[in-house]
Amino acid sequence: LPNNTAHLIINKLQQQSPVRVLSLISAVDLALKQKISENVLILGSKWVMDSHIFSSATRNSSIKFIDLNDEAKLNIHHAIDKAITNQKFEPNDVTYINDIIKIEKEKNNCDTVILACSDIAKLLEQQLSDIKTINTMAVYADFVYDSLENAHI
């Protein structure tokens, strides 16, 4: 299921599907552990940032998820919407997002950013060189490939 927002219903889908459904959440959980992340910021749609879907997979670990305020979540959500329409982020939106990351690094020792939207990853990942990032679509693609390879399909 290669969609962050669709994972809000992943448990129900896995229970009702007659075939195995590979979870993006499991892939991100592995990536977080491999990167030895402690304080994680999620950037994506407001629904994904509000849902805490990634924290459910890491419940038994020491990973702390940083929860942005509603205004910041809405601003990021709107920046993504505009970027999808314009095929690029507005310079002031990039500055805003980078400022949020900088603030969270200082305030909450943020060490990893989950890019939980294919558009934000595609358009912003290159500009975040001073912090660990997890592109959910990239780690999910690797996870699916490894799962299929291990299943000998």
CSV table of C-alpha atoms in Angstrom, one decimal, residues 25-79:
chain,number,residue,atom,x,y,z
A,25,ILE,CA,4.7,1.7,8.6
A,26,SER,CA,6.8,-1.5,9.0
A,27,ALA,CA,9.2,-0.2,6.4
A,28,VAL,CA,9.6,3.2,8.2
A,29,ASP,CA,10.0,1.4,11.5
A,30,LEU,CA,13.0,-0.6,10.1
A,31,ALA,CA,14.5,2.6,8.6
A,32,LEU,CA,14.2,4.4,11.9
A,33,LYS,CA,16.0,1.6,13.7
A,34,GLN,CA,18.7,1.4,11.1
A,35,LYS,CA,19.3,5.2,11.2
A,36,ILE,CA,19.4,5.0,15.1
A,37,SER,CA,16.9,7.8,15.4
A,38,GLU,CA,15.8,9.2,18.7
A,39,ASN,CA,13.8,12.4,18.1
A,40,VAL,CA,11.8,12.3,14.9
A,41,LEU,CA,9.8,15.0,13.1
A,42,ILE,CA,7.2,13.9,10.5
A,43,LEU,CA,6.5,16.2,7.5
A,44,GLY,CA,3.4,15.4,5.4
A,45,SER,CA,-0.3,16.1,5.1
A,46,LYS,CA,-2.0,17.3,8.3
A,47,TRP,CA,-3.9,14.0,8.4
A,48,VAL,CA,-0.6,12.0,8.5
A,49,MET,CA,1.0,14.3,11.0
A,50,ASP,CA,-2.1,14.2,13.3
A,51,SER,CA,-2.6,10.4,13.0
A,52,HIS,CA,0.6,9.3,14.8
A,53,ILE,CA,0.6,6.3,12.4
A,54,PHE,CA,4.4,5.9,12.6
A,55,SER,CA,4.6,6.1,16.4
A,56,SER,CA,2.3,3.0,16.7
A,57,ALA,CA,5.0,0.9,15.0
A,58,THR,CA,7.7,2.0,17.4
A,59,ARG,CA,5.7,2.0,20.6
A,60,ASN,CA,8.1,-0.3,22.4
A,61,SER,CA,11.2,1.7,21.4
A,62,SER,CA,12.8,4.8,22.8
A,63,ILE,CA,12.0,6.9,19.7
A,64,LYS,CA,10.2,10.1,20.5
A,65,PHE,CA,8.0,11.7,17.8
A,66,ILE,CA,7.9,15.5,17.8
A,67,ASP,CA,4.3,16.9,17.6
A,68,LEU,CA,4.1,20.2,15.8
A,69,ASN,CA,1.4,22.7,16.7
A,70,ASP,CA,-1.8,22.9,14.5
A,71,GLU,CA,-0.7,26.1,12.8
A,72,ALA,CA,2.6,24.6,11.7
A,73,LYS,CA,0.8,21.4,10.5
A,74,LEU,CA,-1.7,23.4,8.5
A,75,ASN,CA,1.1,25.6,6.9
A,76,ILE,CA,3.0,22.5,5.9
A,77,HIS,CA,-0.1,20.9,4.5
A,78,HIS,CA,-0.9,24.0,2.5
A,79,ALA,CA,2.7,24.2,1.2
